[in-house]
GROMACS .gro file of C-alpha atoms in nm:
model
  297
    1UNK     CA    1   1.811   2.107   0.110
    2UNK     CA    2   1.538   2.191   0.360
    3UNK     CA    3   1.263   1.946   0.459
    4UNK     CA    4   0.936   2.058   0.615
    5UNK     CA    5   0.766   1.789   0.823
    6UNK     CA    6   0.488   1.721   1.070
    7UNK     CA    7   0.473   1.482   1.367
    8UNK     CA    8   0.206   1.254   1.514
    9UNK     CA    9   0.333   1.291   1.871
   10UNK     CA   10   0.633   1.441   2.051
   11UNK     CA   11   0.644   1.234   2.368
   12UNK     CA   12   1.006   1.152   2.449
   13UNK     CA   13   1.142   1.336   2.142
   14UNK     CA   14   1.420   1.585   2.220
   15UNK     CA   15   1.556   1.642   1.867
   16UNK     CA   16   1.488   1.579   1.497
   17UNK     CA   17   1.721   1.578   1.197
   18UNK     CA   18   1.695   1.548   0.819
   19UNK     CA   19   1.883   1.261   0.651
   20UNK     CA   20   1.979   1.189   0.289
   21UNK     CA   21   2.087   0.859   0.133
   22UNK     CA   22   2.147   0.722  -0.218
   23UNK     CA   23   1.945   0.411  -0.126
   24UNK     CA   24   1.568   0.362  -0.075
   25UNK     CA   25   1.631   0.188   0.260
   26UNK     CA   26   1.823   0.498   0.376
   27UNK     CA   27   2.141   0.297   0.433
   28UNK     CA   28   2.453   0.508   0.487
   29UNK     CA   29   2.243   0.820   0.529
   30UNK     CA   30   2.401   1.161   0.581
   31UNK     CA   31   2.249   1.345   0.876
   32UNK     CA   32   2.198   1.720   0.888
   33UNK     CA   33   2.206   1.945   1.193
   34UNK     CA   34   1.955   1.846   1.461
   35UNK     CA   35   1.669   2.077   1.550
   36UNK     CA   36   1.458   2.112   1.865
   37UNK     CA   37   1.136   1.916   1.925
   38UNK     CA   38   0.915   2.213   1.833
   39UNK     CA   39   1.092   2.295   1.502
   40UNK     CA   40   0.927   2.159   1.186
   41UNK     CA   41   1.198   2.234   0.926
   42UNK     CA   42   1.535   2.054   0.907
   43UNK     CA   43   1.818   2.072   0.650
   44UNK     CA   44   2.072   1.826   0.515
   45UNK     CA   45   2.345   1.834   0.249
   46UNK     CA   46   2.341   1.542   0.005
   47UNK     CA   47   2.664   1.380  -0.118
   48UNK     CA   48   2.492   1.222  -0.420
   49UNK     CA   49   2.621   1.325  -0.764
   50UNK     CA   50   2.414   1.561  -0.976
   51UNK     CA   51   2.140   1.380  -1.168
   52UNK     CA   52   2.142   1.076  -0.936
   53UNK     CA   53   1.846   0.986  -0.712
   54UNK     CA   54   1.862   1.080  -0.345
   55UNK     CA   55   1.623   0.963  -0.075
   56UNK     CA   56   1.543   1.201   0.210
   57UNK     CA   57   1.360   1.153   0.539
   58UNK     CA   58   1.336   1.293   0.892
   59UNK     CA   59   1.436   1.108   1.209
   60UNK     CA   60   1.326   1.171   1.566
   61UNK     CA   61   1.576   1.118   1.848
   62UNK     CA   62   1.571   1.079   2.225
   63UNK     CA   63   1.900   1.113   2.411
   64UNK     CA   64   2.088   1.035   2.092
   65UNK     CA   65   1.888   0.721   2.011
   66UNK     CA   66   1.662   0.691   1.706
   67UNK     CA   67   1.292   0.683   1.800
   68UNK     CA   68   1.131   0.691   1.456
   69UNK     CA   69   1.209   0.755   1.090
   70UNK     CA   70   0.961   0.895   0.838
   71UNK     CA   71   0.900   0.736   0.499
   72UNK     CA   72   1.173   0.820   0.247
   73UNK     CA   73   1.101   1.056  -0.042
   74UNK     CA   74   1.287   1.020  -0.373
   75UNK     CA   75   1.441   1.334  -0.526
   76UNK     CA   76   1.696   1.401  -0.801
   77UNK     CA   77   2.018   1.571  -0.696
   78UNK     CA   78   2.093   1.904  -0.869
   79UNK     CA   79   2.389   2.135  -0.841
   80UNK     CA   80   2.351   2.431  -0.608
   81UNK     CA   81   2.329   2.762  -0.791
   82UNK     CA   82   2.384   3.067  -0.571
   83UNK     CA   83   2.136   3.350  -0.600
   84UNK     CA   84   2.271   3.644  -0.794
   85UNK     CA   85   2.270   3.970  -0.602
   86UNK     CA   86   2.194   4.251  -0.849
   87UNK     CA   87   2.446   4.533  -0.889
   88UNK     CA   88   2.315   4.841  -0.705
   89UNK     CA   89   2.381   5.033  -1.020
   90UNK     CA   90   2.182   4.787  -1.229
   91UNK     CA   91   1.848   4.941  -1.324
   92UNK     CA   92   1.691   4.597  -1.278
   93UNK     CA   93   1.471   4.384  -1.497
   94UNK     CA   94   1.225   4.548  -1.730
   95UNK     CA   95   0.862   4.556  -1.615
   96UNK     CA   96   0.670   4.230  -1.640
   97UNK     CA   97   0.491   4.158  -1.963
   98UNK     CA   98   0.126   4.256  -1.906
   99UNK     CA   99   0.025   3.941  -2.095
  100UNK     CA  100   0.207   3.716  -1.843
  101UNK     CA  101  -0.051   3.544  -1.620
  102UNK     CA  102  -0.020   3.602  -1.244
  103UNK     CA  103   0.113   3.319  -1.026
  104UNK     CA  104  -0.139   3.052  -0.928
  105UNK     CA  105  -0.303   3.133  -0.592
  106UNK     CA  106  -0.285   2.897  -0.294
  107UNK     CA  107  -0.652   2.798  -0.295
  108UNK     CA  108  -0.833   2.554  -0.062
  109UNK     CA  109  -0.927   2.204  -0.182
  110UNK     CA  110  -1.281   2.125  -0.293
  111UNK     CA  111  -1.432   1.839  -0.092
  112UNK     CA  112  -1.642   1.642  -0.342
  113UNK     CA  113  -1.777   1.344  -0.148
  114UNK     CA  114  -1.776   1.162   0.186
  115UNK     CA  115  -1.931   0.815   0.147
  116UNK     CA  116  -1.990   0.553   0.415
  117UNK     CA  117  -1.856   0.223   0.278
  118UNK     CA  118  -1.904   0.001   0.582
  119UNK     CA  119  -2.008   0.007   0.945
  120UNK     CA  120  -1.700   0.214   1.037
  121UNK     CA  121  -1.523   0.324   0.716
  122UNK     CA  122  -1.567   0.625   0.488
  123UNK     CA  123  -1.421   0.720   0.149
  124UNK     CA  124  -1.328   1.088   0.114
  125UNK     CA  125  -1.273   1.241  -0.232
  126UNK     CA  126  -1.148   1.592  -0.305
  127UNK     CA  127  -0.998   1.808  -0.582
  128UNK     CA  128  -0.706   2.051  -0.559
  129UNK     CA  129  -0.471   2.219  -0.806
  130UNK     CA  130  -0.227   2.474  -0.667
  131UNK     CA  131   0.113   2.636  -0.701
  132UNK     CA  132   0.449   2.468  -0.646
  133UNK     CA  133   0.545   2.398  -0.287
  134UNK     CA  134   0.275   2.143  -0.200
  135UNK     CA  135   0.361   1.947   0.114
  136UNK     CA  136   0.064   1.739   0.233
  137UNK     CA  137  -0.310   1.682   0.262
  138UNK     CA  138  -0.471   1.615   0.602
  139UNK     CA  139  -0.817   1.452   0.625
  140UNK     CA  140  -0.997   1.573   0.937
  141UNK     CA  141  -1.318   1.473   1.118
  142UNK     CA  142  -1.502   1.692   1.368
  143UNK     CA  143  -1.539   1.521   1.706
  144UNK     CA  144  -1.832   1.545   1.948
  145UNK     CA  145  -1.677   1.852   2.114
  146UNK     CA  146  -1.656   2.033   1.779
  147UNK     CA  147  -1.277   2.001   1.750
  148UNK     CA  148  -1.099   1.873   1.438
  149UNK     CA  149  -0.928   1.534   1.467
  150UNK     CA  150  -0.679   1.413   1.204
  151UNK     CA  151  -0.784   1.087   1.035
  152UNK     CA  152  -0.503   1.061   0.777
  153UNK     CA  153  -0.212   1.249   0.619
  154UNK     CA  154  -0.111   1.212   0.252
  155UNK     CA  155   0.211   1.352   0.107
  156UNK     CA  156   0.107   1.260  -0.250
  157UNK     CA  157  -0.075   1.493  -0.488
  158UNK     CA  158  -0.265   1.199  -0.636
  159UNK     CA  159  -0.489   1.014  -0.589
  160UNK     CA  160  -0.694   1.274  -0.405
  161UNK     CA  161  -0.895   1.011  -0.218
  162UNK     CA  162  -0.874   0.825   0.112
  163UNK     CA  163  -1.062   0.533   0.269
  164UNK     CA  164  -1.043   0.444   0.636
  165UNK     CA  165  -1.219   0.444   0.974
  166UNK     CA  166  -1.420   0.749   1.076
  167UNK     CA  167  -1.478   0.886   1.426
  168UNK     CA  168  -1.854   0.850   1.386
  169UNK     CA  169  -2.130   0.829   1.126
  170UNK     CA  170  -2.317   1.115   1.297
  171UNK     CA  171  -2.420   1.364   1.027
  172UNK     CA  172  -2.337   1.651   1.262
  173UNK     CA  173  -1.970   1.549   1.270
  174UNK     CA  174  -1.850   1.679   0.934
  175UNK     CA  175  -1.533   1.600   0.737
  176UNK     CA  176  -1.288   1.834   0.565
  177UNK     CA  177  -0.948   1.825   0.390
  178UNK     CA  178  -0.667   2.071   0.467
  179UNK     CA  179  -0.376   2.136   0.226
  180UNK     CA  180  -0.036   2.253   0.356
  181UNK     CA  181   0.260   2.394   0.165
  182UNK     CA  182   0.627   2.362   0.262
  183UNK     CA  183   0.603   2.691   0.451
  184UNK     CA  184   0.326   2.540   0.669
  185UNK     CA  185   0.063   2.774   0.528
  186UNK     CA  186  -0.272   2.593   0.506
  187UNK     CA  187  -0.611   2.613   0.338
  188UNK     CA  188  -0.917   2.415   0.455
  189UNK     CA  189  -1.183   2.276   0.223
  190UNK     CA  190  -1.558   2.297   0.257
  191UNK     CA  191  -1.721   2.053   0.502
  192UNK     CA  192  -1.945   1.755   0.421
  193UNK     CA  193  -2.132   1.494   0.623
  194UNK     CA  194  -2.095   1.126   0.536
  195UNK     CA  195  -2.361   0.973   0.313
  196UNK     CA  196  -2.434   0.605   0.269
  197UNK     CA  197  -2.291   0.458  -0.052
  198UNK     CA  198  -2.528   0.229  -0.244
  199UNK     CA  199  -2.850   0.105  -0.089
  200UNK     CA  200  -2.976   0.214   0.249
  201UNK     CA  201  -2.954  -0.015   0.554
  202UNK     CA  202  -3.250  -0.231   0.638
  203UNK     CA  203  -3.334  -0.347   0.283
  204UNK     CA  204  -3.280  -0.716   0.362
  205UNK     CA  205  -3.586  -0.940   0.347
  206UNK     CA  206  -3.717  -1.068   0.678
  207UNK     CA  207  -3.666  -1.432   0.776
  208UNK     CA  208  -3.923  -1.693   0.872
  209UNK     CA  209  -3.860  -1.910   1.177
  210UNK     CA  210  -3.985  -2.255   1.074
  211UNK     CA  211  -3.933  -2.440   1.400
  212UNK     CA  212  -3.805  -2.372   1.752
  213UNK     CA  213  -3.802  -2.605   2.050
  214UNK     CA  214  -3.606  -2.659   2.369
  215UNK     CA  215  -3.488  -3.015   2.419
  216UNK     CA  216  -3.599  -3.181   2.738
  217UNK     CA  217  -3.260  -3.351   2.763
  218UNK     CA  218  -2.985  -3.096   2.806
  219UNK     CA  219  -3.212  -2.793   2.783
  220UNK     CA  220  -3.066  -2.669   2.452
  221UNK     CA  221  -3.260  -2.457   2.206
  222UNK     CA  222  -3.299  -2.594   1.852
  223UNK     CA  223  -3.412  -2.331   1.601
  224UNK     CA  224  -3.455  -2.349   1.221
  225UNK     CA  225  -3.532  -2.062   0.983
  226UNK     CA  226  -3.566  -1.991   0.612
  227UNK     CA  227  -3.451  -1.687   0.413
  228UNK     CA  228  -3.530  -1.597   0.051
  229UNK     CA  229  -3.285  -1.306   0.017
  230UNK     CA  230  -3.003  -1.482  -0.170
  231UNK     CA  231  -2.848  -1.165  -0.315
  232UNK     CA  232  -2.903  -0.892  -0.055
  233UNK     CA  233  -2.798  -0.534  -0.125
  234UNK     CA  234  -2.605  -0.407   0.067
  235UNK     CA  235  -2.416  -0.737   0.121
  236UNK     CA  236  -2.528  -0.978   0.391
  237UNK     CA  237  -2.304  -0.976   0.699
  238UNK     CA  238  -2.449  -1.220   0.955
  239UNK     CA  239  -2.750  -1.381   1.123
  240UNK     CA  240  -2.818  -1.305   1.489
  241UNK     CA  241  -3.020  -1.555   1.695
  242UNK     CA  242  -3.182  -1.359   1.977
  243UNK     CA  243  -3.388  -1.423   2.291
  244UNK     CA  244  -3.604  -1.181   2.490
  245UNK     CA  245  -3.463  -1.150   2.843
  246UNK     CA  246  -3.648  -1.079   3.167
  247UNK     CA  247  -3.622  -0.702   3.105
  248UNK     CA  248  -3.796  -0.730   2.764
  249UNK     CA  249  -3.466  -0.667   2.581
  250UNK     CA  250  -3.349  -0.879   2.289
  251UNK     CA  251  -3.019  -1.048   2.373
  252UNK     CA  252  -2.798  -1.213   2.108
  253UNK     CA  253  -2.727  -1.581   2.167
  254UNK     CA  254  -2.505  -1.635   1.862
  255UNK     CA  255  -2.397  -1.463   1.539
  256UNK     CA  256  -2.362  -1.673   1.221
  257UNK     CA  257  -2.170  -1.520   0.930
  258UNK     CA  258  -2.265  -1.781   0.664
  259UNK     CA  259  -2.589  -1.710   0.476
  260UNK     CA  260  -2.639  -2.077   0.382
  261UNK     CA  261  -2.663  -2.190   0.747
  262UNK     CA  262  -3.026  -2.182   0.862
  263UNK     CA  263  -3.030  -2.360   1.199
  264UNK     CA  264  -2.862  -2.346   1.538
  265UNK     CA  265  -2.849  -2.551   1.856
  266UNK     CA  266  -2.728  -2.399   2.181
  267UNK     CA  267  -2.808  -2.293   2.534
  268UNK     CA  268  -3.087  -2.035   2.579
  269UNK     CA  269  -3.109  -1.777   2.855
  270UNK     CA  270  -3.250  -1.907   3.183
  271UNK     CA  271  -3.567  -1.699   3.202
  272UNK     CA  272  -3.914  -1.815   3.307
  273UNK     CA  273  -4.144  -1.942   3.029
  274UNK     CA  274  -4.291  -1.854   2.794
  275UNK     CA  275  -3.962  -1.783   2.619
  276UNK     CA  276  -3.947  -1.579   2.296
  277UNK     CA  277  -3.690  -1.612   2.018
  278UNK     CA  278  -3.624  -1.453   1.679
  279UNK     CA  279  -3.360  -1.448   1.403
  280UNK     CA  280  -3.225  -1.121   1.259
  281UNK     CA  281  -3.045  -1.075   0.924
  282UNK     CA  282  -2.784  -0.796   0.941
  283UNK     CA  283  -2.621  -0.630   0.638
  284UNK     CA  284  -2.272  -0.481   0.609
  285UNK     CA  285  -2.406  -0.131   0.671
  286UNK     CA  286  -2.573  -0.226   0.999
  287UNK     CA  287  -2.925  -0.260   0.856
  288UNK     CA  288  -3.143  -0.531   1.009
  289UNK     CA  289  -3.444  -0.743   0.913
  290UNK     CA  290  -3.596  -0.947   1.196
  291UNK     CA  291  -3.827  -1.245   1.186
  292UNK     CA  292  -4.148  -1.260   1.385
  293UNK     CA  293  -4.090  -1.368   1.745
  294UNK     CA  294  -4.175  -1.730   1.824
  295UNK     CA  295  -4.280  -1.850   2.169
  296UNK     CA  296  -4.140  -2.169   2.320
  297UNK     CA  297  -4.308  -2.289   2.637
   0.00000   0.00000   0.00000
């Protein structure tokens, strides 16, 4: 049997080989002939009886030592049937039935959605139905230079969905899905920008700072606030207690991830008075709602 494969990197790899084993952990695997580091198809002969499961994978080697082994794929062993060579005198098969539908074309996937589901993650959904010979899907994201970067590879036909970290949430950096067959032919989907799933950032209610003072003894800041947004949407992530520095930039003194905590004591920045403080509520999408600044002399 022949296995088509792809690689994440080739550093140090001088050969690859297909392996076959009757066990999911690939114990006692039979190894096929090795191929060079630039070849992406390897073959192996299975010793498993017909009808029994066989697990196949590809291993990368360096100077005869195993560097990495791909995930095993379960197949069912079948007897080899040689291809019949027609007799030159045979007139051949009759013409195809005109009512027989043509073979299914190798079409590109349809990218249906790209949703932002957190500060860094996206969920990509697509649809594809094609002929036999499917090998893999590759989810790609366009980088700032306009080149396509692989985010994930899936060797399963279903589910046609992936969630994971994106390169950026910049709308100009689009996402696409590419399908490959075992002959390494490929078709790329349409491109979509990521859209925010659910509510937009910045819908949290603002806080009210009830009291702020700097203790004479020890010089620590004591600040108390109130917040009426008990069920924020998108979900609350943290509070950020901030102070205005000497360059008129808000600097974070502490981040508090519990919504029921509404006070903090700690060291402020050493800047000349009057000193200004505020508390910011931040949601899981990066949206913010800041209190009014309070001045402590």
